[in-house]
Amino acid sequence: MRQTFKKAMMPLAVMVLGAAAAFATNAAKQNEKAPITAYHYDISKPSGQRCVAVTVDDCTPMTTSQICTDAFNRQVWESPVENGLQCSSQLYKL
């Protein structure tokens, strides 16, 4: 009787663990795409206020092939510190 119970419960346990792993993986992927605050450079603003905050999705400071842009196709930066004619710390698309 115990052998039959163990044989019946094993597939159920595997399915429960598989479902839990699927939910955990999905939650981790969605956290990667959380919106972040970035900054675009606006030359029309006074010096010291030219890095203007915007919200962007799917950007990271880790180097990838594409530069991150906002909804208006302006390049965005990670830091509001002005550095010449740009803000500091370039962002890239995930």
mmCIF file with all atom_site columns, C-alpha atoms in Angstrom:
data_model
loop_
_atom_site.group_PDB
_atom_site.id
_atom_site.type_symbol
_atom_site.label_atom_id
_atom_site.label_alt_id
_atom_site.label_comp_id
_atom_site.label_asym_id
_atom_site.label_entity_id
_atom_site.label_seq_id
_atom_site.pdbx_PDB_ins_code
_atom_site.Cartn_x
_atom_site.Cartn_y
_atom_site.Cartn_z
_atom_site.occupancy
_atom_site.B_iso_or_equiv
_atom_site.pdbx_formal_charge
_atom_site.auth_seq_id
_atom_site.auth_comp_id
_atom_site.auth_asym_id
_atom_site.auth_atom_id
_atom_site.pdbx_PDB_model_num
ATOM 1  C CA . MET A 1 1  ? 0.000  0.000  0.000   1.00 0.00 ? 1  MET A CA 1
ATOM 2  C CA . ARG A 1 2  ? 2.850  2.427  0.837   1.00 0.00 ? 2  ARG A CA 1
ATOM 3  C CA . GLN A 1 3  ? 4.571  1.663  -2.464  1.00 0.00 ? 3  GLN A CA 1
ATOM 4  C CA . THR A 1 4  ? 1.410  2.576  -4.375  1.00 0.00 ? 4  THR A CA 1
ATOM 5  C CA . PHE A 1 5  ? 0.998  5.816  -2.431  1.00 0.00 ? 5  PHE A CA 1
ATOM 6  C CA . LYS A 1 6  ? 4.611  6.851  -3.132  1.00 0.00 ? 6  LYS A CA 1
ATOM 7  C CA . LYS A 1 7  ? 4.260  6.041  -6.826  1.00 0.00 ? 7  LYS A CA 1
ATOM 8  C CA . ALA A 1 8  ? 1.091  8.120  -7.051  1.00 0.00 ? 8  ALA A CA 1
ATOM 9  C CA . MET A 1 9  ? 2.509  11.105 -5.144  1.00 0.00 ? 9  MET A CA 1
ATOM 10 C CA . MET A 1 10 ? 5.792  11.379 -7.055  1.00 0.00 ? 10 MET A CA 1
ATOM 11 C CA . PRO A 1 11 ? 4.282  12.785 -10.314 1.00 0.00 ? 11 PRO A CA 1
ATOM 12 C CA . LEU A 1 12 ? 2.153  15.216 -8.286  1.00 0.00 ? 12 LEU A CA 1
ATOM 13 C CA . ALA A 1 13 ? 5.215  16.471 -6.418  1.00 0.00 ? 13 ALA A CA 1
ATOM 14 C CA . VAL A 1 14 ? 7.123  16.956 -9.684  1.00 0.00 ? 14 VAL A CA 1
ATOM 15 C CA . MET A 1 15 ? 4.233  18.970 -11.167 1.00 0.00 ? 15 MET A CA 1
ATOM 16 C CA . VAL A 1 16 ? 3.980  21.202 -8.090  1.00 0.00 ? 16 VAL A CA 1
ATOM 17 C CA . LEU A 1 17 ? 7.738  21.903 -8.114  1.00 0.00 ? 17 LEU A CA 1
ATOM 18 C CA . GLY A 1 18 ? 7.635  22.622 -11.851 1.00 0.00 ? 18 GLY A CA 1
ATOM 19 C CA . ALA A 1 19 ? 4.775  25.100 -11.457 1.00 0.00 ? 19 ALA A CA 1
ATOM 20 C CA . ALA A 1 20 ? 6.541  26.847 -8.568  1.00 0.00 ? 20 ALA A CA 1
ATOM 21 C CA . ALA A 1 21 ? 9.729  27.153 -10.622 1.00 0.00 ? 21 ALA A CA 1
ATOM 22 C CA . ALA A 1 22 ? 7.795  28.602 -13.574 1.00 0.00 ? 22 ALA A CA 1
ATOM 23 C CA . PHE A 1 23 ? 6.218  31.293 -11.403 1.00 0.00 ? 23 PHE A CA 1
ATOM 24 C CA . ALA A 1 24 ? 9.568  32.177 -9.806  1.00 0.00 ? 24 ALA A CA 1
ATOM 25 C CA . THR A 1 25 ? 11.276 32.492 -13.201 1.00 0.00 ? 25 THR A CA 1
ATOM 26 C CA . ASN A 1 26 ? 8.487  34.688 -14.586 1.00 0.00 ? 26 ASN A CA 1
ATOM 27 C CA . ALA A 1 27 ? 8.641  37.012 -11.569 1.00 0.00 ? 27 ALA A CA 1
ATOM 28 C CA . ALA A 1 28 ? 12.409 37.386 -11.959 1.00 0.00 ? 28 ALA A CA 1
ATOM 29 C CA . LYS A 1 29 ? 12.073 38.275 -15.661 1.00 0.00 ? 29 LYS A CA 1
ATOM 30 C CA . GLN A 1 30 ? 9.434  40.912 -14.938 1.00 0.00 ? 30 GLN A CA 1
ATOM 31 C CA . ASN A 1 31 ? 11.650 42.527 -12.278 1.00 0.00 ? 31 ASN A CA 1
ATOM 32 C CA . GLU A 1 32 ? 14.399 43.018 -14.883 1.00 0.00 ? 32 GLU A CA 1
ATOM 33 C CA . LYS A 1 33 ? 12.058 45.195 -16.956 1.00 0.00 ? 33 LYS A CA 1
ATOM 34 C CA . ALA A 1 34 ? 11.034 47.551 -14.176 1.00 0.00 ? 34 ALA A CA 1
ATOM 35 C CA . PRO A 1 35 ? 11.016 51.219 -15.186 1.00 0.00 ? 35 PRO A CA 1
ATOM 36 C CA . ILE A 1 36 ? 13.993 53.255 -13.995 1.00 0.00 ? 36 ILE A CA 1
ATOM 37 C CA . THR A 1 37 ? 14.726 56.957 -13.744 1.00 0.00 ? 37 THR A CA 1
ATOM 38 C CA . ALA A 1 38 ? 17.207 58.110 -16.358 1.00 0.00 ? 38 ALA A CA 1
ATOM 39 C CA . TYR A 1 39 ? 18.289 61.551 -17.567 1.00 0.00 ? 39 TYR A CA 1
ATOM 40 C CA . HIS A 1 40 ? 18.417 63.188 -20.982 1.00 0.00 ? 40 HIS A CA 1
ATOM 41 C CA . TYR A 1 41 ? 20.557 66.223 -21.756 1.00 0.00 ? 41 TYR A CA 1
ATOM 42 C CA . ASP A 1 42 ? 18.602 69.440 -22.525 1.00 0.00 ? 42 ASP A CA 1
ATOM 43 C CA . ILE A 1 43 ? 20.886 72.221 -23.814 1.00 0.00 ? 43 ILE A CA 1
ATOM 44 C CA . SER A 1 44 ? 18.093 74.826 -23.430 1.00 0.00 ? 44 SER A CA 1
ATOM 45 C CA . LYS A 1 45 ? 18.171 74.540 -19.606 1.00 0.00 ? 45 LYS A CA 1
ATOM 46 C CA . PRO A 1 46 ? 20.547 76.569 -17.406 1.00 0.00 ? 46 PRO A CA 1
ATOM 47 C CA . SER A 1 47 ? 23.912 75.056 -16.596 1.00 0.00 ? 47 SER A CA 1
ATOM 48 C CA . GLY A 1 48 ? 23.626 72.598 -13.698 1.00 0.00 ? 48 GLY A CA 1
ATOM 49 C CA . GLN A 1 49 ? 20.001 71.731 -14.599 1.00 0.00 ? 49 GLN A CA 1
ATOM 50 C CA . ARG A 1 50 ? 20.499 70.285 -18.072 1.00 0.00 ? 50 ARG A CA 1
ATOM 51 C CA . CYS A 1 51 ? 20.142 66.618 -17.074 1.00 0.00 ? 51 CYS A CA 1
ATOM 52 C CA . VAL A 1 52 ? 16.360 66.193 -16.999 1.00 0.00 ? 52 VAL A CA 1
ATOM 53 C CA . ALA A 1 53 ? 14.752 63.126 -15.387 1.00 0.00 ? 53 ALA A CA 1
ATOM 54 C CA . VAL A 1 54 ? 12.673 60.734 -17.521 1.00 0.00 ? 54 VAL A CA 1
ATOM 55 C CA . THR A 1 55 ? 11.331 57.218 -16.918 1.00 0.00 ? 55 THR A CA 1
ATOM 56 C CA . VAL A 1 56 ? 12.544 54.457 -19.238 1.00 0.00 ? 56 VAL A CA 1
ATOM 57 C CA . ASP A 1 57 ? 12.108 50.682 -19.497 1.00 0.00 ? 57 ASP A CA 1
ATOM 58 C CA . ASP A 1 58 ? 14.597 47.964 -20.317 1.00 0.00 ? 58 ASP A CA 1
ATOM 59 C CA . CYS A 1 59 ? 17.822 49.912 -19.677 1.00 0.00 ? 59 CYS A CA 1
ATOM 60 C CA . THR A 1 60 ? 20.970 48.882 -17.832 1.00 0.00 ? 60 THR A CA 1
ATOM 61 C CA . PRO A 1 61 ? 24.424 50.357 -17.182 1.00 0.00 ? 61 PRO A CA 1
ATOM 62 C CA . MET A 1 62 ? 25.958 47.071 -18.414 1.00 0.00 ? 62 MET A CA 1
ATOM 63 C CA . THR A 1 63 ? 27.330 47.419 -21.942 1.00 0.00 ? 63 THR A CA 1
ATOM 64 C CA . THR A 1 64 ? 25.229 45.903 -24.722 1.00 0.00 ? 64 THR A CA 1
ATOM 65 C CA . SER A 1 65 ? 25.014 46.667 -28.426 1.00 0.00 ? 65 SER A CA 1
ATOM 66 C CA . GLN A 1 66 ? 22.334 49.411 -28.328 1.00 0.00 ? 66 GLN A CA 1
ATOM 67 C CA . ILE A 1 67 ? 22.302 52.750 -26.534 1.00 0.00 ? 67 ILE A CA 1
ATOM 68 C CA . CYS A 1 68 ? 19.196 53.331 -24.415 1.00 0.00 ? 68 CYS A CA 1
ATOM 69 C CA . THR A 1 69 ? 16.747 56.036 -25.524 1.00 0.00 ? 69 THR A CA 1
ATOM 70 C CA . ASP A 1 70 ? 13.502 57.469 -24.141 1.00 0.00 ? 70 ASP A CA 1
ATOM 71 C CA . ALA A 1 71 ? 10.066 57.664 -25.817 1.00 0.00 ? 71 ALA A CA 1
ATOM 72 C CA . PHE A 1 72 ? 11.245 60.663 -27.892 1.00 0.00 ? 72 PHE A CA 1
ATOM 73 C CA . ASN A 1 73 ? 14.334 58.784 -29.121 1.00 0.00 ? 73 ASN A CA 1
ATOM 74 C CA . ARG A 1 74 ? 16.707 60.918 -27.003 1.00 0.00 ? 74 ARG A CA 1
ATOM 75 C CA . GLN A 1 75 ? 19.755 59.214 -25.514 1.00 0.00 ? 75 GLN A CA 1
ATOM 76 C CA . VAL A 1 76 ? 19.420 58.746 -21.756 1.00 0.00 ? 76 VAL A CA 1
ATOM 77 C CA . TRP A 1 77 ? 22.015 58.556 -19.003 1.00 0.00 ? 77 TRP A CA 1
ATOM 78 C CA . GLU A 1 78 ? 22.149 56.965 -15.545 1.00 0.00 ? 78 GLU A CA 1
ATOM 79 C CA . SER A 1 79 ? 23.398 59.992 -13.574 1.00 0.00 ? 79 SER A CA 1
ATOM 80 C CA . PRO A 1 80 ? 22.198 63.633 -13.520 1.00 0.00 ? 80 PRO A CA 1
ATOM 81 C CA . VAL A 1 81 ? 25.778 64.932 -13.237 1.00 0.00 ? 81 VAL A CA 1
ATOM 82 C CA . GLU A 1 82 ? 26.680 67.073 -16.264 1.00 0.00 ? 82 GLU A CA 1
ATOM 83 C CA . ASN A 1 83 ? 29.822 66.031 -18.091 1.00 0.00 ? 83 ASN A CA 1
ATOM 84 C CA . GLY A 1 84 ? 30.520 68.398 -20.984 1.00 0.00 ? 84 GLY A CA 1
ATOM 85 C CA . LEU A 1 85 ? 27.530 68.238 -23.331 1.00 0.00 ? 85 LEU A CA 1
ATOM 86 C CA . GLN A 1 86 ? 26.017 65.116 -21.788 1.00 0.00 ? 86 GLN A CA 1
ATOM 87 C CA . CYS A 1 87 ? 24.973 63.575 -18.493 1.00 0.00 ? 87 CYS A CA 1
ATOM 88 C CA . SER A 1 88 ? 27.112 60.885 -16.819 1.00 0.00 ? 88 SER A CA 1
ATOM 89 C CA . SER A 1 89 ? 27.091 57.088 -17.077 1.00 0.00 ? 89 SER A CA 1
ATOM 90 C CA . GLN A 1 90 ? 25.696 55.817 -20.348 1.00 0.00 ? 90 GLN A CA 1
ATOM 91 C CA . LEU A 1 91 ? 22.749 53.378 -20.323 1.00 0.00 ? 91 LEU A CA 1
ATOM 92 C CA . TYR A 1 92 ? 22.161 50.498 -22.745 1.00 0.00 ? 92 TYR A CA 1
ATOM 93 C CA . LYS A 1 93 ? 19.114 48.485 -23.805 1.00 0.00 ? 93 LYS A CA 1
ATOM 94 C CA . LEU A 1 94 ? 18.578 45.116 -22.137 1.00 0.00 ? 94 LEU A CA 1
#
